[in-house]
Coordinates of C-alpha atoms in Angstrom, one line a residue:
M1 CA -27.2 14.1 -3.8
N2 CA -28.1 17.6 -2.8
F3 CA -26.5 19.3 0.3
V4 CA -29.3 18.3 2.8
K5 CA -29.4 14.7 1.9
L6 CA -25.6 14.7 1.8
Y7 CA -25.2 16.2 5.3
S8 CA -27.8 13.9 6.7
R9 CA -25.8 11.1 5.5
V10 CA -22.8 12.6 7.2
L11 CA -24.7 12.6 10.5
G12 CA -26.2 9.3 9.9
L13 CA -22.5 7.7 9.9
L14 CA -22.4 8.7 13.6
G15 CA -23.7 5.2 14.3
S16 CA -23.1 4.1 18.0
E17 CA -22.1 7.7 18.8
A18 CA -25.5 9.0 17.8
R19 CA -26.7 9.5 21.4
L20 CA -23.6 11.6 22.2
G21 CA -24.5 13.6 19.2
W22 CA -27.8 14.5 20.4
L23 CA -26.4 15.4 23.7
L24 CA -24.0 17.7 22.1
A25 CA -26.8 19.2 19.9
L26 CA -28.8 20.0 23.1
A27 CA -25.9 21.5 24.8
N28 CA -25.6 23.7 21.6
V29 CA -29.2 24.8 22.1
A30 CA -28.3 25.8 25.7
L31 CA -25.2 27.7 24.4
A32 CA -27.4 29.7 22.0
A33 CA -30.0 30.6 24.6
A34 CA -27.2 31.6 27.1
Q35 CA -25.5 33.8 24.5
F36 CA -28.9 35.4 23.7
A37 CA -29.3 36.3 27.4
E38 CA -25.9 38.1 27.8
P39 CA -26.8 41.2 25.5
V40 CA -30.3 41.5 27.0
L41 CA -28.8 41.6 30.4
F42 CA -26.1 44.1 29.3
G43 CA -28.8 46.3 27.8
R44 CA -30.8 46.3 30.9
I45 CA -27.8 47.3 33.0
I46 CA -27.1 50.1 30.7
D47 CA -30.7 51.2 31.0
A48 CA -30.6 51.2 34.8
L49 CA -27.3 53.1 34.8
V50 CA -29.0 55.7 32.3
R51 CA -32.0 56.0 34.4
A52 CA -30.0 56.7 37.6
Q53 CA -28.0 59.3 35.7
A54 CA -31.1 61.0 34.4
A55 CA -32.5 61.1 38.0
A56 CA -29.2 62.4 39.3
T57 CA -28.8 59.6 41.7
S58 CA -26.5 56.7 42.4
P59 CA -27.3 53.4 40.7
S60 CA -29.3 51.1 42.8
F61 CA -27.3 48.1 43.6
A62 CA -30.5 46.3 44.6
E63 CA -31.5 46.5 40.9
L64 CA -28.2 45.8 39.4
T65 CA -27.0 43.0 41.5
P66 CA -29.5 40.4 40.1
L67 CA -28.6 41.6 36.6
L68 CA -24.9 41.2 37.2
G69 CA -25.3 37.9 39.1
A70 CA -27.4 36.5 36.1
W71 CA -24.8 37.8 33.6
I72 CA -21.9 36.2 35.5
G73 CA -23.9 32.9 35.8
F74 CA -24.7 32.8 32.1
G75 CA -21.1 33.8 31.3
L76 CA -19.7 30.9 33.4
F77 CA -22.2 28.4 32.1
T78 CA -21.2 29.5 28.5
I79 CA -17.7 28.9 29.2
A80 CA -18.0 25.5 30.9
C81 CA -20.6 24.2 28.3
S82 CA -18.3 25.4 25.5
V83 CA -15.3 23.5 26.9
L84 CA -17.3 20.3 27.4
V85 CA -18.9 20.5 23.9
A86 CA -15.4 21.1 22.2
L87 CA -13.8 18.2 24.2
H88 CA -16.5 15.6 23.5
A89 CA -16.9 16.8 20.0
D90 CA -13.1 16.2 19.3
R91 CA -13.3 12.7 20.8
L92 CA -16.5 11.8 19.0
A93 CA -15.1 13.0 15.7
H94 CA -11.9 11.1 16.1
R95 CA -13.5 7.9 17.2
R96 CA -15.9 7.9 14.4
R97 CA -13.2 8.7 11.8
Q98 CA -11.3 5.6 12.6
A99 CA -14.4 3.5 12.9
V100 CA -15.6 4.7 9.4
L101 CA -12.2 4.4 7.8
A102 CA -12.0 0.7 9.0
S103 CA -15.6 0.0 7.8
Y104 CA -14.7 1.6 4.4
F105 CA -11.5 -0.6 4.2
E106 CA -13.4 -3.7 5.0
H107 CA -16.2 -2.9 2.4
V108 CA -13.5 -2.2 -0.3
L109 CA -11.7 -5.5 0.5
Q110 CA -14.9 -7.4 0.0
L111 CA -15.7 -5.9 -3.4
P112 CA -15.3 -8.4 -6.3
L113 CA -12.1 -8.5 -8.6
S114 CA -14.3 -7.0 -11.4
F115 CA -14.7 -3.7 -9.3
H116 CA -10.9 -3.5 -8.5
G117 CA -10.1 -4.4 -12.2
S118 CA -11.9 -1.2 -13.3
T119 CA -11.0 1.0 -10.5
H120 CA -7.5 2.4 -9.8
S121 CA -6.1 1.6 -6.4
G122 CA -4.8 5.3 -6.1
R123 CA -8.2 6.4 -6.5
L124 CA -9.6 4.2 -3.7
M125 CA -6.9 5.2 -1.4
K126 CA -7.6 8.9 -2.3
V127 CA -11.3 8.5 -1.7
M128 CA -10.8 6.8 1.6
L129 CA -8.2 9.3 3.1
S130 CA -10.0 12.4 1.7
G131 CA -13.5 11.1 2.5
V132 CA -12.8 10.2 6.2
D133 CA -10.9 13.6 6.6
A134 CA -14.0 15.4 5.3
L135 CA -16.3 13.5 7.5
W136 CA -14.1 14.3 10.6
G137 CA -13.9 17.9 9.9
L138 CA -17.7 18.2 9.3
W139 CA -18.6 16.2 12.5
L140 CA -16.0 18.3 14.5
S141 CA -17.0 21.6 13.1
F142 CA -20.7 20.8 13.3
F143 CA -20.7 20.1 17.1
R144 CA -18.2 22.8 17.8
E145 CA -19.8 25.8 16.2
H146 CA -22.1 25.1 13.2
C147 CA -24.9 23.5 15.3
A148 CA -24.6 26.4 17.7
A149 CA -24.7 28.8 14.7
F150 CA -27.9 27.4 13.3
V151 CA -29.6 27.2 16.6
A152 CA -28.6 30.9 17.4
L153 CA -30.2 31.9 14.2
F154 CA -33.4 30.3 15.0
V155 CA -33.3 31.4 18.6
L156 CA -31.8 34.9 18.2
L157 CA -34.2 36.3 15.4
P158 CA -37.6 35.4 16.7
L159 CA -36.6 36.6 20.4
S160 CA -35.2 39.7 19.1
L161 CA -38.5 40.9 17.6
F162 CA -39.9 40.8 21.1
V163 CA -37.2 43.2 22.3
N164 CA -37.6 45.7 19.5
W165 CA -39.1 44.6 16.2
R166 CA -37.9 47.8 14.4
L167 CA -34.3 47.2 15.1
A168 CA -34.7 43.4 14.7
S169 CA -35.9 44.0 11.0
L170 CA -32.4 45.2 10.2
L171 CA -31.0 41.8 11.5
V172 CA -33.7 39.8 9.4
I173 CA -32.5 41.8 6.3
L174 CA -28.9 41.0 7.0
C175 CA -29.9 37.2 7.2
V176 CA -31.6 37.4 3.9
V177 CA -28.6 39.2 2.2
F178 CA -26.3 36.5 3.6
T179 CA -28.5 33.7 2.5
A180 CA -28.9 35.1 -1.1
L181 CA -25.2 35.6 -1.5
T182 CA -24.3 32.2 -0.2
A183 CA -26.8 30.5 -2.5
L184 CA -25.6 32.5 -5.4
V185 CA -22.0 31.4 -4.8
I186 CA -22.9 27.8 -4.2
R187 CA -24.9 27.7 -7.5
K188 CA -21.9 29.4 -9.3
T189 CA -19.2 27.2 -7.7
E190 CA -20.8 23.7 -7.2
K191 CA -20.0 22.2 -10.6
L192 CA -16.5 23.8 -10.6
Q193 CA -15.7 22.2 -7.4
S194 CA -16.7 18.7 -8.7
Q195 CA -14.3 19.2 -11.6
V196 CA -11.5 20.2 -9.1
E197 CA -12.1 16.9 -7.2
S198 CA -12.0 15.0 -10.5
H199 CA -8.5 16.5 -11.0
Y200 CA -7.4 15.5 -7.6
T201 CA -8.5 11.9 -8.4
A202 CA -6.5 12.1 -11.5
L203 CA -3.5 13.3 -9.7
A204 CA -3.7 10.7 -7.1
E205 CA -4.1 7.9 -9.7
R206 CA -1.2 9.3 -11.9
A207 CA 1.2 9.6 -8.9
S208 CA 0.4 6.2 -7.6
D209 CA 0.8 4.7 -11.1
A210 CA 4.2 6.2 -11.5
L211 CA 5.4 5.1 -8.0
S212 CA 4.2 1.5 -8.4
N213 CA 5.9 1.2 -11.6
I214 CA 9.2 3.0 -10.4
A215 CA 11.5 0.4 -12.3
L216 CA 9.7 1.0 -15.4
V217 CA 10.0 4.8 -15.0
Q218 CA 13.5 4.8 -14.3
G219 CA 14.4 2.0 -16.8
F220 CA 12.9 3.8 -19.8
A221 CA 14.0 7.3 -18.5
R222 CA 10.6 8.5 -17.9
I223 CA 11.2 10.6 -14.9
E224 CA 10.9 13.9 -16.8
A225 CA 8.0 12.9 -18.8
E226 CA 6.1 11.7 -15.8
V227 CA 6.8 14.9 -13.8
L228 CA 5.7 17.1 -16.8
S229 CA 2.5 14.9 -17.0
L230 CA 1.9 15.4 -13.3
R231 CA 2.5 19.1 -13.6
G232 CA -0.1 19.2 -16.4
V233 CA -2.8 17.7 -14.0
V234 CA -1.8 20.3 -11.4
D235 CA -2.1 23.2 -14.0
R236 CA -5.7 21.9 -15.0
L237 CA -6.6 21.6 -11.3
L238 CA -5.5 25.1 -10.5
A239 CA -7.3 26.5 -13.6
V240 CA -10.5 25.2 -12.2
Q241 CA -9.9 25.9 -8.6
M242 CA -9.0 29.6 -9.0
P243 CA -12.6 30.7 -10.1
V244 CA -14.0 29.0 -7.0
L245 CA -11.6 30.8 -4.7
S246 CA -12.4 34.1 -6.5
W247 CA -16.1 33.6 -5.8
W248 CA -15.5 32.9 -2.1
A249 CA -13.3 35.7 -1.9
I250 CA -16.0 38.0 -3.3
I251 CA -18.5 36.7 -0.7
A252 CA -16.0 37.5 2.0
V253 CA -15.8 41.1 0.9
L254 CA -19.5 41.5 0.5
T255 CA -20.1 39.8 3.8
R256 CA -17.9 42.3 5.6
S257 CA -19.4 45.2 3.8
A258 CA -22.9 44.0 4.7
T259 CA -21.9 43.7 8.3
T260 CA -20.5 47.0 8.5
L261 CA -23.7 48.5 6.8
T262 CA -25.8 46.6 9.2
M263 CA -23.9 47.9 12.4
L264 CA -24.2 51.4 11.2
S265 CA -27.8 51.0 10.3
I266 CA -28.7 49.9 13.8
F267 CA -26.9 52.6 15.4
V268 CA -28.5 55.2 13.1
L269 CA -32.0 53.7 13.3
G270 CA -31.4 53.2 17.1
I271 CA -30.8 57.0 17.6
Y272 CA -33.7 57.9 15.6
L273 CA -36.0 55.6 17.6
N274 CA -34.6 56.8 20.9
T275 CA -35.4 60.4 20.1
Q276 CA -39.0 59.2 19.1
G277 CA -39.2 57.3 22.5
S278 CA -39.3 53.9 20.6
A279 CA -36.0 52.6 21.9
T280 CA -34.0 52.9 24.9
I281 CA -30.2 53.2 25.0
G282 CA -30.0 49.8 26.6
Q283 CA -32.0 48.4 23.5
I284 CA -29.7 50.0 21.2
V285 CA -26.6 48.6 23.0
T286 CA -28.5 45.1 23.0
F287 CA -29.0 45.2 19.3
M288 CA -25.4 46.3 18.6
N289 CA -24.4 43.2 20.6
F290 CA -27.2 41.0 19.0
A291 CA -25.7 42.2 15.5
A292 CA -22.1 41.4 16.5
L293 CA -23.2 37.9 17.7
L294 CA -25.3 37.3 14.6
I295 CA -22.5 38.4 12.2
V296 CA -20.2 35.9 13.9
R297 CA -22.9 33.1 13.5
L298 CA -23.7 34.1 9.9
E299 CA -19.9 34.0 9.1
Q300 CA -19.8 30.4 10.6
V301 CA -22.7 29.4 8.5
V302 CA -21.1 30.8 5.3
G303 CA -17.8 28.9 6.5
F304 CA -20.1 25.9 7.0
S305 CA -21.4 26.3 3.4
N306 CA -18.0 26.7 2.0
R307 CA -16.8 23.6 3.7
V308 CA -19.6 21.4 2.6
L309 CA -19.2 22.7 -0.9
M310 CA -15.4 21.9 -1.1
D311 CA -16.0 18.5 0.6
A312 CA -19.2 17.5 -1.2
P313 CA -17.5 15.9 -4.4
R314 CA -15.2 14.0 -1.8
L315 CA -18.1 12.7 0.1
R316 CA -20.0 11.8 -3.0
E317 CA -17.1 9.8 -4.2
F318 CA -16.8 8.3 -0.7
F319 CA -20.5 7.3 -0.5
E320 CA -20.5 6.1 -4.0
V321 CA -17.7 3.5 -3.2
L322 CA -19.5 2.8 0.2
D323 CA -22.9 2.1 -1.6
T324 CA -21.4 -0.3 -4.1
V325 CA -23.0 -3.5 -3.7
P326 CA -20.6 -6.6 -4.0
A327 CA -21.8 -8.8 -7.0
V328 CA -20.3 -11.8 -5.0
R329 CA -21.4 -11.9 -1.4
D330 CA -22.8 -14.3 1.0
R331 CA -26.6 -15.4 0.7
P332 CA -28.7 -14.8 3.9
D333 CA -28.9 -18.5 4.4
A334 CA -25.2 -19.3 3.6
I335 CA -23.5 -22.0 5.7
D336 CA -19.9 -22.9 6.8
P337 CA -19.4 -26.5 5.5
R338 CA -16.1 -26.8 7.4
R339 CA -13.3 -28.9 5.7
L340 CA -14.4 -30.1 2.3
R341 CA -13.4 -33.4 0.6
G342 CA -12.8 -31.8 -2.7
L343 CA -15.3 -33.4 -5.1
I344 CA -15.8 -30.7 -7.7
E345 CA -18.4 -30.5 -10.5
F346 CA -18.9 -27.8 -13.2
S347 CA -22.3 -28.1 -14.8
D348 CA -22.8 -26.0 -18.0
V349 CA -20.9 -22.9 -16.6
S350 CA -20.7 -19.9 -18.7
F351 CA -19.4 -16.4 -17.8
S352 CA -18.6 -13.2 -19.6
Y353 CA -16.7 -10.1 -18.1
D354 CA -18.4 -7.5 -20.4
G355 CA -21.6 -9.3 -21.4
K356 CA -20.3 -9.4 -24.9
R357 CA -17.3 -11.7 -25.4
P358 CA -17.6 -14.9 -23.5
A359 CA -14.8 -15.9 -21.2
V360 CA -15.9 -19.4 -20.7
V361 CA -18.8 -21.3 -22.3
E362 CA -20.7 -24.3 -21.0
L363 CA -17.9 -25.8 -19.1
T364 CA -18.7 -29.2 -17.7
F365 CA -16.4 -31.5 -15.9
T366 CA -15.8 -33.4 -12.6
A367 CA -12.8 -33.6 -10.4
L368 CA -12.7 -36.4 -7.9
P369 CA -11.1 -36.0 -4.5
G370 CA -7.2 -36.3 -4.9
E371 CA -7.2 -36.0 -8.7
T372 CA -4.8 -33.4 -10.5
I373 CA -6.6 -31.7 -13.4
A374 CA -4.4 -29.5 -15.7
L375 CA -5.8 -26.8 -17.7
V376 CA -3.9 -25.9 -20.9
G377 CA -4.5 -23.8 -23.9
S378 CA -3.5 -20.5 -25.3
T379 CA -3.6 -17.3 -23.5
G380 CA -7.2 -15.9 -23.0
A381 CA -8.8 -19.4 -23.7
G382 CA -10.5 -19.3 -20.3
K383 CA -8.3 -21.4 -18.1
S384 CA -7.8 -18.6 -15.4
T385 CA -11.3 -17.6 -15.4
A386 CA -12.6 -21.2 -14.8
L387 CA -10.7 -21.4 -11.6
A388 CA -11.5 -17.8 -10.7
L389 CA -15.2 -19.0 -10.7
L390 CA -14.2 -21.8 -8.5
H391 CA -13.2 -19.6 -5.6
R392 CA -15.8 -17.1 -6.4
A393 CA -13.8 -14.2 -7.5
F394 CA -16.8 -14.0 -9.9
D395 CA -20.1 -15.8 -10.1
P396 CA -21.2 -17.6 -13.4
Q397 CA -24.0 -16.0 -15.5
S398 CA -25.4 -19.5 -15.9
G399 CA -24.8 -23.1 -14.7
A400 CA -23.5 -24.2 -11.4
I401 CA -20.3 -25.2 -9.6
K402 CA -20.6 -27.6 -6.8
I403 CA -18.2 -29.0 -4.2
D404 CA -19.1 -32.2 -2.3
G405 CA -22.5 -32.0 -4.0
M406 CA -23.2 -28.3 -2.6
D407 CA -23.6 -25.3 -4.7
I408 CA -20.7 -23.0 -3.8
R409 CA -23.0 -20.1 -3.7
A410 CA -24.6 -21.8 -0.7
M411 CA -21.3 -21.6 1.2
K412 CA -20.1 -18.6 3.1
L413 CA -17.4 -17.0 1.0
A414 CA -14.8 -16.9 3.9
A415 CA -15.5 -20.7 4.3
L416 CA -15.2 -21.7 0.8
R417 CA -11.9 -19.9 0.4
H418 CA -10.5 -21.4 3.6
N419 CA -10.8 -24.7 1.6
I420 CA -9.0 -23.5 -1.5
G421 CA -5.3 -22.6 -1.7
V422 CA -4.0 -20.6 -4.6
V423 CA -0.5 -20.0 -5.9
Y424 CA -0.8 -17.1 -8.4
Q425 CA 1.2 -16.7 -11.6
E426 CA 2.3 -13.4 -10.2
A427 CA 3.5 -13.8 -6.8
L428 CA 1.6 -11.5 -4.5
L429 CA 3.4 -10.3 -1.4
F430 CA 2.7 -7.6 1.2
N431 CA 5.3 -5.2 2.3
R432 CA 5.8 -6.9 5.4
S433 CA 8.1 -9.6 7.1
I434 CA 8.7 -13.1 5.5
A435 CA 6.9 -14.6 8.6
E436 CA 3.8 -12.3 8.1
N437 CA 3.5 -13.1 4.4
L438 CA 3.8 -16.9 5.2
R439 CA 1.3 -16.7 8.1
V440 CA -1.3 -15.3 5.4
G441 CA -1.6 -19.1 4.8
N442 CA -1.9 -20.0 8.5
P443 CA -2.2 -17.2 11.1
D444 CA -1.5 -19.7 13.8
A445 CA 1.6 -21.3 12.4
T446 CA 4.6 -21.5 14.5
D447 CA 8.2 -20.5 13.4
A448 CA 9.0 -24.2 13.1
Q449 CA 5.9 -24.8 10.8
L450 CA 7.0 -21.7 8.7
R451 CA 10.5 -23.2 8.4
E452 CA 9.1 -26.6 7.4
A453 CA 7.0 -25.1 4.8
A454 CA 9.9 -22.9 3.5
A455 CA 12.1 -26.1 3.3
R456 CA 9.5 -28.0 1.2
A457 CA 9.2 -24.9 -1.2
Q458 CA 13.1 -24.7 -1.5
A459 CA 13.0 -21.3 0.3
T460 CA 15.2 -22.1 3.3
E461 CA 18.4 -20.8 1.8
M462 CA 16.7 -17.6 0.9
I463 CA 15.4 -17.0 4.5
E464 CA 18.8 -17.9 5.9
R465 CA 20.7 -15.5 3.7
H466 CA 18.5 -12.7 4.9
P467 CA 20.2 -10.8 7.8
E468 CA 17.0 -10.9 9.9
G469 CA 15.6 -14.4 8.8
L470 CA 11.9 -14.7 9.0
D471 CA 11.6 -11.1 10.3
G472 CA 13.2 -9.7 7.2
L473 CA 11.1 -7.4 5.1
V474 CA 10.2 -8.3 1.5
G475 CA 9.6 -4.8 0.2
E476 CA 6.6 -3.5 -1.8
R477 CA 5.2 -6.3 -3.7
G478 CA 8.3 -8.5 -2.7
R479 CA 10.6 -6.1 -4.8
S480 CA 13.7 -7.0 -2.6
L481 CA 13.5 -10.6 -3.7
S482 CA 14.0 -12.1 -7.1
G483 CA 11.1 -13.6 -9.2
G484 CA 11.9 -17.2 -8.1
E485 CA 12.2 -16.3 -4.5
R486 CA 8.8 -14.5 -4.4
Q487 CA 7.2 -17.5 -6.1
R488 CA 8.8 -20.0 -3.5
L489 CA 7.4 -18.0 -0.8
S490 CA 3.9 -18.0 -2.3
I491 CA 4.2 -21.7 -2.7
A492 CA 5.3 -22.0 1.0
R493 CA 2.3 -20.0 2.1
A494 CA -0.1 -22.2 0.1
L495 CA 1.6 -25.3 1.7
L496 CA 1.0 -23.7 5.2
K497 CA -2.7 -23.3 4.4
D498 CA -3.0 -27.0 3.8
P499 CA -6.4 -26.8 1.9
P500 CA -8.2 -29.8 0.5
I501 CA -8.4 -27.8 -3.0
L502 CA -5.1 -26.4 -4.5
I503 CA -4.9 -24.2 -7.5
L504 CA -1.6 -23.6 -9.0
D505 CA -1.6 -20.9 -11.6
E506 CA 1.6 -21.3 -13.6
A507 CA 3.2 -21.9 -10.1
T508 CA 6.6 -22.7 -11.3
S509 CA 6.8 -20.2 -14.3
A510 CA 9.3 -17.8 -12.5
L511 CA 11.8 -20.6 -11.4
D512 CA 15.0 -21.7 -13.1
A513 CA 15.1 -25.3 -14.3
T514 CA 17.0 -26.5 -11.3
T515 CA 14.8 -25.0 -8.6
E516 CA 11.7 -25.9 -10.7
R517 CA 12.5 -29.5 -10.4
K518 CA 13.0 -29.3 -6.8
V519 CA 9.8 -27.3 -6.2
Q520 CA 7.8 -29.5 -8.7
A521 CA 8.9 -32.4 -6.6
A522 CA 7.6 -30.7 -3.3
L523 CA 4.4 -29.8 -5.1
D524 CA 3.9 -33.5 -6.1
E525 CA 4.2 -34.5 -2.5
V526 CA 1.8 -31.7 -1.4
M527 CA -0.8 -32.4 -4.1
K528 CA -1.3 -36.1 -2.8
G529 CA -4.7 -36.5 -1.1
R530 CA -6.1 -33.1 -2.3
T531 CA -7.9 -32.0 -5.5
T532 CA -5.4 -30.0 -7.5
F533 CA -5.9 -27.8 -10.6
V534 CA -2.9 -26.8 -12.6
I535 CA -2.8 -24.1 -15.1
A536 CA 0.2 -24.5 -17.3
H537 CA 1.7 -23.4 -20.6
R538 CA 4.7 -25.5 -20.3
L539 CA 3.1 -29.0 -21.0
A540 CA 6.1 -30.9 -19.4
T541 CA 4.9 -29.8 -15.9
V542 CA 1.6 -31.6 -16.4
R543 CA 2.7 -34.8 -17.9
N544 CA 1.5 -36.7 -14.8
A545 CA -1.8 -35.1 -14.3
T546 CA -4.8 -37.3 -13.9
R547 CA -6.6 -35.5 -16.6
I548 CA -5.8 -32.6 -18.9
L549 CA -8.6 -30.2 -20.1
V550 CA -7.8 -28.4 -23.2
F551 CA -9.2 -25.0 -23.7
D552 CA -9.8 -23.0 -26.9
Q553 CA -12.0 -20.0 -27.4
A554 CA -13.5 -20.2 -23.9
R555 CA -14.6 -23.9 -24.2
I556 CA -13.1 -27.3 -23.5
I557 CA -12.5 -28.9 -26.7
E558 CA -10.4 -32.0 -25.5
S559 CA -10.0 -34.1 -22.3
G560 CA -7.8 -36.9 -21.3
S561 CA -4.4 -38.0 -20.0
F562 CA -1.3 -36.8 -21.6
D563 CA -0.7 -39.9 -23.8
E564 CA -4.4 -40.2 -24.7
L565 CA -4.5 -36.6 -26.0
V566 CA -1.2 -37.1 -27.8
A567 CA -2.6 -40.2 -29.4
R568 CA -5.7 -38.2 -30.7
N569 CA -3.4 -36.0 -32.7
G570 CA -5.7 -33.0 -31.9
R571 CA -5.1 -29.5 -30.5
F572 CA -3.1 -30.9 -27.5
A573 CA -0.8 -32.9 -29.7
E574 CA -0.1 -29.9 -31.8
L575 CA 0.9 -27.9 -28.7
A576 CA 3.0 -30.7 -27.5
R577 CA 4.9 -30.8 -30.8
A578 CA 5.4 -27.0 -30.6
Q579 CA 7.1 -27.6 -27.3
F580 CA 9.2 -30.7 -28.6
L581 CA 7.6 -32.9 -26.3
V582 CA 6.4 -35.1 -29.1
V583 CA 8.5 -36.2 -32.1
P584 CA 6.7 -35.5 -35.2
E585 CA 6.1 -38.4 -37.5
E586 CA 8.6 -38.7 -40.3
P587 CA 6.9 -38.3 -43.7
P588 CA 7.2 -41.4 -46.0
A589 CA 10.4 -41.4 -48.0
I590 CA 10.0 -40.7 -51.8
D591 CA 12.3 -42.3 -54.3
A592 CA 14.3 -40.0 -56.3
P593 CA 13.8 -40.2 -59.9
K594 CA 16.5 -42.1 -61.8
P595 CA 18.5 -40.1 -64.3
A596 CA 17.5 -41.0 -68.0
A597 CA 19.9 -43.2 -70.0
S598 CA 22.1 -41.3 -72.3

């Protein structure tokens, strides 16, 4: 994405503020015209004074008054217009910054789990914050000064040719030198700045990684190692950043030298032309002011180029994420089926994460409303993937999943997920209050309903023990709670949602035996009347399941009730014996040989 295309996208994100943007651009045109008029008026006043001095008479106020009045008028207009432009540019930039930030955040939340699985959350945060900051800065500087700078160049240079083309030619040469120097530096530093930004991304990822695993860092005495590693990233960043800064320092020196030479050249050429009768003193003064004004604008253009160069890698990262199309999204004709009954059908469903190794292969089964289906098997056999496909964390590459006879891809994502409650193996909690975490399941739940759900999930004692009760914070990822307490809150959250379909992904794995029995009893009650899927490694927790699906190497290899599967003496029976749920058959006794007679 080149600079022009990149900057056009930046301006394209103005969205609903585009009309105000156009008004600010027009105001910048008016400012450029007004600023051009001031040096011209100044030069004419000087010429009037010189003529009066040459004629040994007093200046004619009849001649000077209109010039002075026009100068004052243009000056007041410039001041008022500049204030209004700055004020509205600030407001526009801040409003769009917050709007784009919210849009980016919403977009990232809608991206599939496969995207988040391969993209570090620290990178996404860094891209969001640095991206919107870059957008804000470019919008603000564009409408405050850069737009006026570009307009001034296009207005100032052509009009100056009409005043005196010989002196104007020096201004054209100055612009050419500026353009050449800026292009050179951009070409030399563009690739380096992209490397700088990649190191900033690595810095954000590493710092976020260490902070989110602080228990591991402290527990394994890794503080010094992590700090040294971070400093290594910083050193590599600076090693790439310094050449970029050096190039821009060089252009700053050359720019200052070029401006000094241009001012001196205008003065010398002006004197020469004056002696030849080709330029008046007023024109010399006018072009000295033109040069000063042009130099300021050119420096702003160089500053703009520098800023865009520095921000370009951040903006490219930002647009790269923003342009990512969710693999799982609503179809144009998707509908909201409201509350579902819970008849679920998998028909030859296959899925692979990487396109090479299958995660599930040709899954075919039916779950009737109210049934409890258990999924068992070794780790990586495909149990969690099958249920992730059910609530469309991913879409299968082949086959179909239907609920109440309707393909789930024909339903709106939000509507589908409103009908499915999930209790994950790892309790996922926000760094918010207990009440806020519970209301994730039902935003309209009253405190009484929260307490009822907590009681059914055996979490009442934990809430009452907290000094602030339901308003108590649980810490980042629920770190202020024990594993069992976090799991009980996640179960209470699912109870509040009251979905027709429930997924329990090792829901009781973090509980002690006593609490597990209590929560299992509550879950047994909640599971009545709804279709429930239970992923379990401890087979004792699924003894009463309507049907058990045994997974092995991404396939369902056995299906039946607990007793039926044990009787088959297959893979499930082998797992049950390993967990001492089935007494192994005694081998037939072998008579010991009798000793030989002596």
